[in-house]
Amino acid sequence: MVGKKSGKALLREEGLERTDNNLDLTTWPQVNMINQKNYYTEFLKRDDQFLAYRSQNEEARSRMVREARDKDRALAQSSRNEEDGVPELVEDTGADETAAAIGSKEAYASKLIILHVGSQNLRIGLGTDALPKTVPMVIARKWKENESEEYGGEPKPKRLKIDGEIPAEPDKWFGEDFASQYATMSSELRVRMRNNKRRVLPNSKELVVNYNRKILPETISEHNDPHRIDWTELPRNPKDAPDFLTGQAALRLPEQSNPRYKLFWPIRNGWFNEKDYSSKNQLYHDISRIFEEAFKSQLGIRKLKDLANYNCVFIIPDLYERTYVTTMLDILIRDLGLGKVCLQQESLAATFGAGYSISCIVDIGAQKTSVCCVDEGLCLEESRINIKFGGADVTETFMKMMLYDHFPYEDINLRRRYDFLLAEELKLKVCTMLEQDITVQTYDFHLRVSGQDTRKYNFKTYDETMLAPMGFFKPSIFDQSGKLEPRRKVIQRSVDLYDGSPNDPMSTAQVAVIEYAAGKPTTENGTLSEAQINPQVNSTPSRQQPFNLLSRLNDLEATPRSSVAGSPAPEGTPNPDRDTPAAGDVDKPSIFFDPVIEKIKIAEERDKTLPIMPLDIAIMTSISQGARGDERKMRDFFGGIMLIGGGSKTVGLNLFLEERLRELKPGFQKEILIGPPPRDLDPQVLVWKGGSVFGKLSSSGNDSWISQKEYDVLGSRLLVNKCMFAW
């Protein structure tokens, strides 16, 4: 009888015994478990782990290697000359190094493009240019009708109709509100002039109206007009006409061209033009086309692939919108293919151009006005203001006042291209802010229309020349209709990636402007008190506020306490206590507070208000927020106010603004000083000049350049590390 076998024997016989032959079951590397009690990582905790910083260090190293190689090559060449017996002249090595440095700077500046985009004009030029080229920021595209034929041919400024017809008397064309405001401003000016011992004739208005009523134009044949206009010629065959035209050629297109062209202005009031565009892709494409044609016509860059060798300084508004910045950056790098792009704020660029270290920059553009305090190379975030009126509003108001006083060219329409250019010319020629110039004066102008003989008009003016730019201080005289109508219909606001809350920067001063425009009460100076300004507004969402225990305790006290009731049921679950309230109960406010929804509501409410404030009060608001109670700094800002932009070229505007500010701040009579840009620089090009100065600084010490490689990898996320301002 065979004995019973053990378990080990059975496993050995059946081949089931586990044996260890020191062979791994797989060749895949095995990773041990992480000890959670002692866990540590250095991921993204060192600068060299960021692509932006790593690329910059790599460029610096490659530049050092290249310079060392060039130096060794020069030494080797000199030693070879000594061996060959070639006499070496003793020269000043310092002078050679200086000349080489100057040559390298000139070569760098020749590949530097500076772009300053406005609502009406584009300033563009190279770093080697003393002044920029000015290109109208407009594109003309084939369309079924031109801009003056739209809306049933309604003219601008709009004439009111009574019983379906425009009244025969021009003083009834613009409504009773405009007439009363115009009469009030005229009487206030007369009182002001009498107080200043100025001579005021009682019948000045009648003299102007009677003269303008009976004047008739003088016809001049085209061959006798020495300043006739060269209109843009189109091919005889409409099929051969170009699809689009940009710049000055677009403005000089005949109104009755075949085929018809319509003008599109991609930027209006400092925002993307959502009124004339129904597609944001078309809007972006038009901006890219305008830039491309400007590179070809103004800079001589014929091929887009050559732009990879160029760097670009792009100037953005002080109080920007994130969508605007990221869109422009995408156009410059991805659509046009520029090698590197650097972003610079307008007010900071203006201080670079003027050479100021501390200043309050007042930039009056065509359709927007910005105010910002700059201190030691930094735009003070809480002082930034962007109000939506400018020189174009003065032009329209000036023509309304002239038509009210029987302007002889009654058919003027600012929607027509030649009439728009004529009105701009008359404003620059006639308007003034000096009281001694307010007398009855006679002027003339020439009306030039394609295919017609030139007509010469004479006309007289009185106080219209001063009351129109006076709208900067009484903006209610401006026509603000339509500026907010298409807002957020094509391009939505930028939102936070994680919680969806609006993240466009906002300043305390801009909040005060919006509250003023909404009709909130103000202080004696017109500015809002600190209690009226929303304390929860951060100028930039990414900026961290300093910790304050007291404010933190206050926030906790303001936070609703947890309810004694149980947690709410899931959505969709019927709740008898909630769905069937008892008789006599009223709706009670919810105790739950969602900060994201609250931010969205606040942003939507702000979008419903057009930011408008008188210019003098806006400057006071900006300086008060920039100084933050520091009297010494406030005196510095008041002494460094600088007027720039095309709208600031009105004669005597700086003196008039000085007087208004001294009336608002009697304690700063000696400190308040408003000056033009230094060195007789044109105020329209000062911002561009500052961008040129900044762009020509040593690239090794400037880490704000965004390259194509970095942008392709990180996109707009790169702006957090590249912008010199809080993004």
XYZ file of C-alpha atoms in Angstrom:
727
model
C 0.000 0.000 0.000
C 1.410 3.243 -1.103
C 1.753 5.827 1.686
C 0.025 9.211 1.675
C 2.022 11.939 -0.112
C 2.640 15.367 1.357
C 1.367 18.579 -0.154
C 4.833 19.711 -1.273
C 5.344 16.405 -3.091
C 2.041 16.765 -4.889
C 2.906 20.340 -5.969
C 6.312 19.135 -7.199
C 4.863 16.233 -9.164
C 2.028 18.266 -10.676
C 4.380 21.144 -11.608
C 2.497 23.621 -9.494
C 5.273 24.423 -7.060
C 6.375 28.107 -7.174
C 10.058 28.497 -7.926
C 12.150 31.696 -8.042
C 14.669 31.861 -10.873
C 15.491 35.598 -10.317
C 13.835 36.571 -13.630
C 11.445 39.558 -13.799
C 7.981 38.913 -15.066
C 8.230 41.938 -17.429
C 10.893 44.166 -18.892
C 8.791 47.291 -18.240
C 10.431 49.476 -15.531
C 8.669 49.273 -12.215
C 8.033 52.423 -10.213
C 7.757 52.177 -6.469
C 4.851 53.720 -4.640
C 5.207 57.352 -3.503
C 5.585 57.785 0.210
C 2.667 60.090 0.939
C 4.078 61.007 4.335
C 7.193 62.600 2.803
C 5.988 63.942 -0.547
C 7.793 66.883 -2.265
C 8.143 68.176 -5.806
C 9.891 71.062 -7.543
C 7.551 71.163 -10.519
C 7.220 74.773 -11.812
C 8.991 76.134 -8.739
C 12.121 77.360 -10.526
C 12.394 79.938 -13.288
C 14.312 77.573 -15.568
C 11.234 75.311 -15.679
C 9.182 77.993 -17.496
C 9.507 78.067 -21.260
C 9.489 81.870 -21.327
C 12.453 82.194 -18.939
C 14.296 79.227 -20.402
C 14.075 80.636 -23.921
C 15.373 83.974 -22.721
C 18.375 82.356 -21.008
C 19.103 80.272 -24.088
C 19.104 83.391 -26.266
C 21.413 85.183 -23.832
C 23.841 82.245 -23.861
C 23.814 81.981 -27.645
C 24.446 85.727 -27.902
C 27.417 85.482 -25.526
C 28.826 82.561 -27.519
C 28.399 84.470 -30.757
C 30.125 87.576 -29.362
C 32.999 85.499 -27.982
C 33.389 83.733 -31.326
C 33.495 87.051 -33.162
C 36.090 88.360 -30.732
C 38.289 85.261 -31.152
C 37.982 85.542 -34.917
C 39.112 89.178 -34.781
C 42.105 88.282 -32.570
C 43.066 85.438 -34.878
C 42.875 87.727 -37.886
C 45.140 90.323 -36.220
C 47.736 87.689 -35.256
C 47.740 86.344 -38.834
C 48.432 89.823 -40.137
C 51.404 90.136 -37.766
C 52.879 86.835 -38.983
C 52.537 87.939 -42.604
C 54.418 91.131 -41.815
C 51.502 93.426 -42.478
C 51.974 96.539 -40.339
C 49.090 97.027 -37.921
C 47.995 100.563 -37.349
C 47.527 101.582 -33.749
C 43.894 102.550 -33.389
C 41.599 103.447 -30.567
C 39.896 100.177 -29.653
C 37.277 102.053 -27.644
C 36.216 104.005 -30.724
C 36.001 100.771 -32.724
C 33.828 99.144 -30.097
C 31.599 102.226 -29.970
C 31.240 102.254 -33.748
C 30.450 98.542 -33.758
C 27.831 99.029 -31.051
C 26.237 101.897 -32.978
C 26.204 99.808 -36.134
C 24.550 96.883 -34.372
C 21.913 99.201 -32.866
C 21.122 100.677 -36.271
C 20.828 97.207 -37.764
C 18.494 96.194 -34.935
C 16.376 99.346 -35.298
C 16.030 98.779 -39.049
C 14.251 95.498 -38.241
C 11.981 97.044 -35.611
C 8.346 97.950 -36.407
C 6.255 100.169 -34.135
C 2.450 100.000 -34.452
C -0.037 102.324 -32.774
C -3.644 101.572 -33.727
C -6.357 104.181 -33.266
C -10.025 104.383 -34.125
C -9.310 106.647 -37.096
C -5.597 106.380 -37.923
C -2.785 103.841 -37.801
C 0.707 105.103 -36.940
C 3.387 102.845 -38.372
C 7.112 103.127 -38.878
C 10.525 101.532 -38.385
C 12.840 102.108 -35.463
C 15.138 104.145 -37.723
C 12.354 106.583 -38.688
C 12.191 109.943 -36.941
C 8.406 110.165 -37.382
C 5.770 107.563 -38.255
C 3.631 107.253 -41.329
C -0.082 107.876 -40.804
C -2.511 105.526 -42.534
C -6.322 105.744 -42.182
C -7.513 102.678 -40.256
C -10.121 101.841 -42.901
C -10.764 99.283 -45.613
C -13.140 99.639 -48.581
C -14.853 96.484 -49.814
C -17.201 95.825 -52.714
C -20.751 96.290 -51.499
C -24.238 96.800 -52.839
C -24.246 100.420 -51.628
C -21.816 102.857 -50.072
C -22.030 104.103 -46.508
C -23.836 107.347 -47.457
C -26.603 105.377 -49.223
C -27.326 103.172 -46.217
C -30.271 103.712 -43.858
C -32.231 105.259 -46.724
C -29.596 107.939 -47.322
C -30.066 109.470 -43.865
C -27.440 112.206 -43.412
C -25.094 112.743 -40.491
C -25.636 114.749 -38.367
C -29.193 113.477 -38.345
C -31.949 115.955 -39.225
C -35.214 115.509 -37.330
C -38.400 115.221 -39.353
C -41.706 116.892 -38.498
C -44.746 115.308 -40.134
C -42.401 113.177 -42.244
C -40.432 116.099 -43.658
C -37.307 117.987 -42.637
C -38.218 121.540 -41.530
C -37.106 124.426 -43.709
C -35.558 126.284 -40.750
C -32.137 124.837 -39.810
C -32.601 125.825 -36.153
C -35.268 123.090 -35.897
C -33.201 120.327 -37.481
C -31.666 118.900 -34.316
C -34.458 119.132 -31.758
C -35.273 121.334 -28.806
C -32.765 119.666 -26.494
C -29.800 120.600 -28.680
C -31.183 124.096 -29.277
C -31.591 124.753 -25.547
C -28.120 123.430 -24.699
C -26.585 125.474 -27.499
C -28.359 128.646 -26.310
C -27.307 127.996 -22.701
C -23.662 127.522 -23.659
C -23.748 130.708 -25.754
C -25.161 132.783 -22.885
C -22.621 131.319 -20.432
C -19.792 132.203 -22.789
C -21.048 135.787 -23.122
C -21.187 136.144 -19.337
C -17.707 134.694 -19.034
C -16.320 137.073 -21.640
C -17.923 140.093 -19.955
C -16.434 139.049 -16.613
C -13.026 138.851 -18.287
C -13.477 142.352 -19.795
C -13.914 141.046 -23.329
C -15.893 143.051 -25.848
C -19.180 141.348 -26.758
C -21.342 142.690 -29.572
C -25.069 142.123 -28.949
C -25.949 141.393 -32.587
C -23.066 139.046 -33.467
C -25.325 136.047 -34.035
C -27.613 137.990 -36.340
C -24.640 139.130 -38.421
C -23.486 135.522 -38.891
C -26.943 134.163 -39.710
C -27.837 136.932 -42.175
C -24.519 136.596 -43.992
C -24.663 132.793 -44.256
C -28.263 132.872 -45.485
C -27.601 134.894 -48.606
C -24.174 133.568 -49.626
C -23.935 131.626 -52.894
C -21.048 129.398 -53.988
C -18.548 130.337 -56.666
C -17.895 127.702 -59.325
C -14.282 127.002 -60.341
C -13.528 124.745 -63.284
C -11.353 121.765 -62.477
C -8.423 122.813 -64.675
C -8.267 126.152 -62.825
C -8.141 124.509 -59.382
C -4.471 124.264 -58.332
C -5.305 121.992 -55.360
C -7.587 119.535 -57.095
C -7.767 116.043 -55.651
C -6.413 112.950 -57.343
C -9.263 110.491 -56.921
C -8.689 106.741 -56.847
C -9.196 105.401 -60.355
C -10.855 102.050 -60.980
C -10.685 99.854 -64.118
C -13.365 100.407 -66.727
C -14.495 96.816 -66.424
C -16.136 96.397 -62.989
C -15.033 92.759 -62.887
C -11.384 93.861 -62.870
C -11.863 96.154 -59.870
C -9.969 95.064 -56.737
C -11.902 93.372 -53.972
C -10.671 95.846 -51.383
C -8.694 99.045 -50.947
C -7.107 100.387 -47.777
C -5.749 103.637 -46.411
C -5.910 106.918 -48.273
C -6.907 105.189 -51.520
C -10.099 103.980 -49.823
C -11.026 107.493 -48.645
C -10.487 108.913 -52.137
C -12.841 106.500 -53.867
C -15.631 108.323 -55.741
C -19.034 107.984 -54.104
C -20.694 106.861 -57.346
C -17.996 104.346 -58.263
C -18.756 101.267 -60.314
C -18.788 98.846 -58.538
C -19.851 100.375 -55.243
C -17.497 100.261 -52.260
C -18.349 100.594 -48.595
C -15.903 101.815 -45.954
C -15.374 99.609 -42.900
C -13.633 100.913 -39.773
C -12.602 97.873 -37.678
C -11.960 99.985 -34.543
C -14.605 102.379 -33.244
C -14.498 104.246 -29.905
C -11.466 102.203 -28.893
C -13.468 98.955 -29.195
C -13.887 96.432 -31.971
C -16.554 97.676 -34.387
C -19.462 95.307 -33.746
C -21.991 97.540 -35.483
C -20.779 97.144 -39.061
C -19.564 93.552 -38.703
C -21.707 90.468 -38.199
C -18.752 88.054 -38.119
C -15.700 88.355 -35.928
C -13.640 86.399 -38.470
C -14.315 89.083 -41.075
C -13.378 91.758 -38.548
C -10.064 90.052 -37.763
C -9.404 89.509 -41.463
C -9.906 93.208 -42.260
C -7.463 94.250 -39.525
C -4.906 91.791 -40.881
C -5.399 93.186 -44.402
C -4.889 96.771 -43.251
C -1.660 95.819 -41.459
C -0.398 93.837 -44.435
C -1.036 96.627 -46.940
C 0.605 99.155 -44.582
C 3.715 96.971 -44.375
C 3.881 96.870 -48.165
C 3.110 100.504 -48.968
C 4.737 102.307 -46.021
C 7.637 100.052 -45.000
C 8.483 98.391 -48.300
C 8.075 94.830 -46.960
C 6.661 93.062 -49.988
C 6.659 89.444 -48.776
C 5.032 88.248 -45.589
C 7.719 85.635 -45.040
C 10.245 88.463 -44.547
C 8.332 89.580 -41.446
C 9.865 86.673 -39.513
C 13.064 88.761 -39.339
C 11.265 91.786 -37.827
C 10.341 92.630 -34.241
C 7.245 94.677 -33.439
C 6.294 96.972 -30.548
C 2.503 97.017 -30.423
C 0.937 99.790 -28.324
C -2.279 98.927 -26.479
C -4.703 101.080 -24.446
C -4.021 101.634 -20.750
C -7.393 100.202 -19.764
C -7.455 97.410 -22.305
C -9.791 94.519 -22.963
C -8.175 91.096 -22.935
C -9.952 89.987 -26.110
C -8.551 92.996 -27.963
C -4.972 92.272 -26.860
C -5.044 88.541 -27.539
C -6.686 89.057 -30.934
C -4.122 91.612 -32.059
C -1.290 89.401 -30.825
C -2.709 86.457 -32.740
C -2.963 88.540 -35.918
C 0.613 89.809 -35.661
C 2.293 86.479 -34.858
C 0.157 83.829 -36.529
C -1.496 85.635 -39.437
C 1.331 87.983 -40.421
C 4.272 85.958 -39.060
C 6.251 88.589 -37.161
C 9.303 87.226 -35.358
C 8.760 88.863 -31.976
C 6.106 91.136 -30.488
C 6.248 93.344 -27.395
C 3.187 94.976 -25.795
C 3.372 98.512 -24.396
C 0.701 100.720 -22.813
C -0.117 104.101 -24.380
C 0.521 106.367 -21.400
C 3.790 104.659 -20.520
C 4.931 104.993 -24.139
C 4.038 108.705 -24.007
C 6.308 109.231 -20.997
C 9.116 107.439 -22.840
C 8.642 109.766 -25.799
C 8.553 112.898 -23.636
C 11.278 111.826 -21.215
C 9.069 112.277 -18.140
C 9.399 110.107 -15.035
C 6.123 111.180 -13.407
C 3.186 112.608 -15.315
C -0.561 112.555 -15.865
C -1.132 111.691 -19.525
C -4.339 112.973 -21.159
C -4.692 111.380 -24.589
C -7.565 112.872 -26.631
C -8.039 110.664 -29.650
C -10.574 110.702 -32.449
C -13.264 108.718 -30.626
C -11.946 108.040 -27.127
C -10.057 109.931 -24.432
C -7.816 108.208 -21.900
C -6.341 109.606 -18.685
C -3.664 107.809 -16.684
C -1.048 108.675 -14.064
C 2.448 107.308 -14.703
C 5.047 107.115 -11.958
C 8.578 105.807 -12.467
C 7.845 103.712 -15.534
C 4.589 102.260 -14.253
C 0.974 103.045 -15.133
C -0.881 103.358 -11.838
C -3.673 100.857 -12.315
C -6.328 102.542 -10.187
C -5.939 105.845 -12.073
C -6.740 104.551 -15.563
C -9.753 106.166 -17.254
C -11.226 105.566 -20.704
C -14.112 107.824 -21.762
C -15.892 107.539 -25.074
C -15.657 110.895 -26.813
C -12.948 112.611 -28.818
C -12.126 114.818 -31.753
C -14.717 113.209 -34.044
C -17.487 114.259 -31.642
C -16.177 117.826 -31.757
C -16.265 117.706 -35.565
C -19.872 116.527 -35.651
C -20.995 119.049 -33.016
C -19.196 121.872 -34.824
C -21.044 121.062 -38.047
C -24.381 120.900 -36.166
C -23.749 124.347 -34.700
C -22.749 125.736 -38.098
C -25.847 124.257 -39.742
C -27.948 125.703 -36.915
C -26.559 129.120 -37.897
C -27.429 128.606 -41.598
C -24.143 127.199 -42.883
C -24.202 127.837 -46.664
C -23.363 124.209 -47.531
C -26.566 122.800 -46.032
C -26.247 119.436 -47.769
C -23.114 118.424 -45.856
C -23.208 114.758 -44.818
C -20.433 113.299 -42.689
C -21.224 109.832 -44.021
C -19.832 110.965 -47.372
C -16.068 110.638 -47.654
C -15.292 114.072 -49.072
C -17.625 115.800 -46.611
C -15.986 113.991 -43.694
C -12.532 115.144 -44.805
C -13.868 118.681 -45.367
C -15.356 118.855 -41.856
C -12.074 117.685 -40.299
C -10.217 120.350 -42.278
C -12.614 123.106 -41.151
C -12.362 122.055 -37.505
C -8.564 122.259 -37.526
C -8.670 125.575 -39.349
C -11.385 127.391 -37.377
C -11.878 125.978 -33.865
C -10.138 127.671 -30.946
C -10.374 127.899 -27.160
C -8.995 131.435 -26.849
C -11.606 134.018 -25.860
C -9.825 136.829 -27.700
C -10.479 134.992 -30.976
C -14.266 134.888 -30.449
C -15.355 137.551 -32.920
C -17.310 137.553 -36.147
C -14.852 136.293 -38.748
C -15.100 135.304 -42.397
C -13.645 132.078 -43.771
C -13.827 130.161 -47.013
C -13.476 126.564 -48.163
C -13.464 124.631 -51.424
C -15.817 121.726 -51.996
C -14.277 119.151 -54.327
C -16.410 116.264 -55.575
C -15.392 113.623 -58.098
C -16.784 114.429 -61.549
C -17.938 117.943 -60.559
C -16.476 121.416 -60.716
C -14.995 122.859 -57.553
C -17.259 125.130 -55.529
C -15.929 127.888 -53.291
C -18.008 128.911 -50.259
C -17.616 131.867 -47.911
C -19.096 131.754 -44.421
C -18.960 133.581 -41.103
C -18.512 132.211 -37.595
C -18.863 133.569 -34.102
C -18.895 131.473 -30.906
C -19.354 128.093 -32.652
C -15.589 127.848 -32.939
C -15.230 127.703 -29.137
C -18.482 126.046 -28.101
C -17.820 122.901 -30.156
C -14.560 121.942 -28.352
C -16.248 123.108 -25.137
C -18.071 119.788 -25.395
C -15.038 118.164 -23.748
C -16.247 119.844 -20.561
C -19.988 119.491 -21.284
C -20.246 116.150 -23.106
C -24.057 116.230 -23.032
C -23.864 118.387 -26.183
C -22.301 115.419 -28.019
C -24.464 112.851 -29.780
C -23.859 109.625 -27.829
C -26.553 107.542 -29.523
C -25.472 104.286 -31.094
C -22.154 103.943 -29.289
C -23.419 101.168 -26.991
C -26.046 99.679 -29.283
C -24.019 96.784 -30.810
C -21.934 96.063 -27.700
C -21.198 92.334 -27.023
C -23.243 91.150 -30.005
C -20.331 89.766 -32.011
C -17.417 89.518 -29.579
C -18.092 88.331 -26.058
C -16.166 89.565 -23.042
C -13.175 87.672 -21.742
C -13.929 85.320 -18.842
C -11.827 83.399 -16.368
C -10.805 79.941 -17.523
C -11.785 78.233 -14.274
C -14.923 79.873 -12.887
C -16.238 81.803 -15.915
C -16.250 85.208 -14.210
C -15.357 88.384 -16.204
C -11.647 89.131 -15.948
C -11.169 92.325 -17.941
C -9.175 94.846 -15.876
C -11.086 97.634 -14.189
C -9.826 100.612 -12.211
C -11.351 102.489 -9.327
C -11.252 105.695 -11.375
C -13.159 104.036 -14.233
C -15.792 102.808 -11.789
C -16.192 106.425 -10.662
C -16.688 107.476 -14.299
C -19.391 104.846 -14.828
C -21.127 105.839 -11.595
C -20.990 109.499 -12.681
C -22.458 108.640 -16.089
C -25.204 106.639 -14.375
C -26.244 109.735 -12.413
C -24.873 108.868 -8.971
C -24.303 111.839 -6.592
C -20.804 113.293 -6.458
C -18.697 115.552 -4.271
C -18.183 119.278 -4.822
C -15.324 118.617 -7.242
C -17.463 116.215 -9.232
C -15.550 113.107 -8.164
C -17.132 110.265 -6.253
C -16.393 109.764 -2.589
C -14.509 106.675 -1.507
C -17.661 105.190 0.022
C -19.439 105.400 -3.349
C -16.703 103.550 -5.230
C -17.086 99.789 -5.203
C -14.366 98.524 -2.832
C -14.543 94.996 -4.240
C -13.234 96.044 -7.671
C -9.686 94.944 -8.372
C -7.827 96.752 -11.105
C -6.527 93.448 -12.465
C -7.926 90.050 -11.509
C -4.514 88.388 -11.323
C -3.090 90.875 -8.837
C -3.093 89.702 -5.230
C -4.272 92.177 -2.629
C -2.286 92.555 0.618
C -3.700 90.715 3.595
C -5.702 92.846 5.991
C -7.057 91.177 9.093
C -9.653 93.858 9.818
C -11.087 93.770 6.309
C -11.035 89.998 6.422
C -13.084 90.016 9.620
C -15.507 92.458 8.040
C -15.878 90.154 5.054
C -16.614 87.270 7.352
C -19.235 89.319 9.164
C -20.795 90.250 5.823
C -20.908 86.612 4.713
C -24.301 85.003 5.361
C -24.260 82.480 8.184
C -25.023 78.844 7.500
C -28.692 78.074 7.785
C -29.982 75.866 10.579
C -32.023 74.055 8.000
C -30.733 70.995 6.243
C -28.913 71.019 2.904
C -31.068 71.817 -0.130
C -32.420 68.889 -2.074
C -30.966 68.071 -5.501
C -32.206 70.116 -8.396
C -35.518 68.826 -9.670
C -36.605 67.298 -6.347
C -39.991 68.660 -5.254
C -39.921 70.632 -2.014
C -43.361 71.195 -0.491
C -42.130 73.966 1.789
C -40.659 75.841 -1.166
C -43.094 75.034 -3.979
C -46.262 75.655 -1.992
C -45.728 78.703 0.224
C -48.193 79.414 2.958
C -50.846 82.032 2.486
C -49.598 85.518 3.242
C -45.924 84.669 2.776
C -43.774 86.843 0.503
C -40.675 85.962 -1.493
C -37.573 86.218 0.647
C -34.102 86.871 -0.731
C -31.918 83.815 -1.023
C -29.292 83.441 1.680
C -26.910 81.804 -0.786
C -24.454 84.121 -2.539
C -22.632 83.121 -5.730
C -19.687 85.509 -6.326
C -19.346 84.470 -9.985
C -22.954 85.312 -10.801
C -22.596 88.571 -8.904
C -19.506 89.536 -10.937
C -21.338 88.769 -14.170
C -24.282 90.935 -13.111
C -21.979 93.822 -12.194
C -20.167 93.566 -15.551
C -23.457 93.483 -17.473
C -24.723 96.545 -15.631
C -21.531 98.428 -16.438
C -21.838 97.523 -20.106
C -25.210 99.265 -20.175
C -23.642 102.612 -19.223
C -21.492 104.588 -21.634
C -18.459 105.924 -19.704
C -18.785 109.690 -20.110
C -17.420 112.391 -17.806
C -16.259 116.002 -18.341
C -12.554 116.128 -19.087
C -11.574 118.296 -16.122
C -13.463 116.109 -13.642
C -11.950 112.977 -15.233
C -8.430 114.355 -14.696
C -9.261 115.181 -11.084
C -10.628 111.662 -10.536
C -7.579 110.018 -12.094
C -5.080 112.067 -10.084
C -6.957 111.545 -6.814
C -6.908 107.775 -7.341
C -3.289 107.805 -8.502
C -2.032 109.843 -5.540
C -4.169 108.012 -2.955
C -3.968 110.806 -0.397
C -0.258 111.556 -0.875
C -0.210 115.346 -1.276
C 3.359 115.439 -2.561
C 2.575 112.968 -5.314
C -0.635 114.823 -6.156
C 1.358 118.025 -6.645
C 3.749 116.157 -8.929
C 0.873 114.861 -11.038
C -0.772 118.290 -11.263
C 2.540 119.782 -12.374
C 3.101 117.137 -15.037
C -0.204 117.023 -16.940
C 0.499 116.527 -20.634
C -2.084 116.806 -23.425
C -1.471 114.496 -26.390
C -3.498 113.068 -29.255
C -5.058 114.673 -32.305
C -7.971 116.101 -30.305
C -5.570 118.144 -28.164
C -4.400 120.282 -31.105
C -7.205 122.810 -30.606
C -5.607 126.202 -30.034
C -5.729 127.285 -26.375
C -7.110 124.010 -25.010
C -4.285 123.608 -22.487
C -4.782 127.140 -21.086
C -8.529 126.684 -20.790
C -8.093 123.309 -19.068
C -5.606 124.845 -16.628
C -8.164 127.443 -15.653
C -10.898 124.852 -15.145
C -8.675 122.680 -12.952
C -7.655 125.661 -10.821
C -11.330 126.418 -10.259
C -11.869 122.856 -9.054
C -8.688 122.784 -6.917
C -8.090 126.277 -5.498
C -5.389 124.949 -3.181
C -3.179 123.919 -6.127
C -3.110 127.196 -8.048
C 0.679 127.241 -8.488
C 1.167 123.519 -9.021
C -1.347 122.963 -11.845
C 0.525 123.157 -15.135
C -0.459 121.700 -18.498
C 2.142 121.676 -21.201
C 2.472 120.393 -24.742
C 4.923 117.599 -25.594
C 8.575 118.694 -25.317
C 10.933 119.406 -28.218
C 8.013 120.623 -30.351
C 6.892 117.055 -31.010
C 3.543 116.543 -32.697
C 1.126 115.404 -29.949
C -0.367 112.878 -32.369
C 2.880 110.918 -32.749
C 4.285 111.134 -29.213
C 2.966 107.709 -28.220
C 4.509 106.153 -31.316
C 7.796 107.926 -30.579
C 7.821 106.495 -27.066
C 7.223 103.006 -28.430
C 10.205 103.483 -30.735
C 12.411 104.592 -27.830
C 11.329 101.618 -25.744
C 11.804 99.136 -28.577
C 15.384 100.272 -29.196
C 16.445 99.569 -25.615
C 18.860 96.684 -25.122
C 17.009 93.484 -25.924
C 19.106 91.576 -23.381
C 17.559 93.581 -20.543
C 14.021 93.449 -21.950
C 12.267 90.173 -21.198
C 8.869 91.236 -22.582
C 9.405 90.023 -26.156
C 7.078 87.221 -27.276
C 8.572 84.959 -29.942
C 6.777 82.746 -32.443
C 8.065 79.543 -30.855
C 6.862 80.505 -27.397
C 3.488 81.673 -28.671
C 2.913 78.483 -30.648
C 3.458 76.423 -27.481
C 1.732 78.522 -24.817
C -0.503 80.958 -26.712
C -1.976 83.865 -24.786
C -1.101 82.174 -21.462
C 2.383 83.516 -22.066
C 1.204 87.065 -21.352
C 1.216 86.421 -17.596
C 5.010 86.122 -17.676
C 5.757 88.536 -20.534
C 3.718 91.672 -19.843
C 5.392 94.404 -17.821
C 1.987 95.234 -16.364
C -0.266 92.924 -14.359
C -2.185 90.772 -16.849
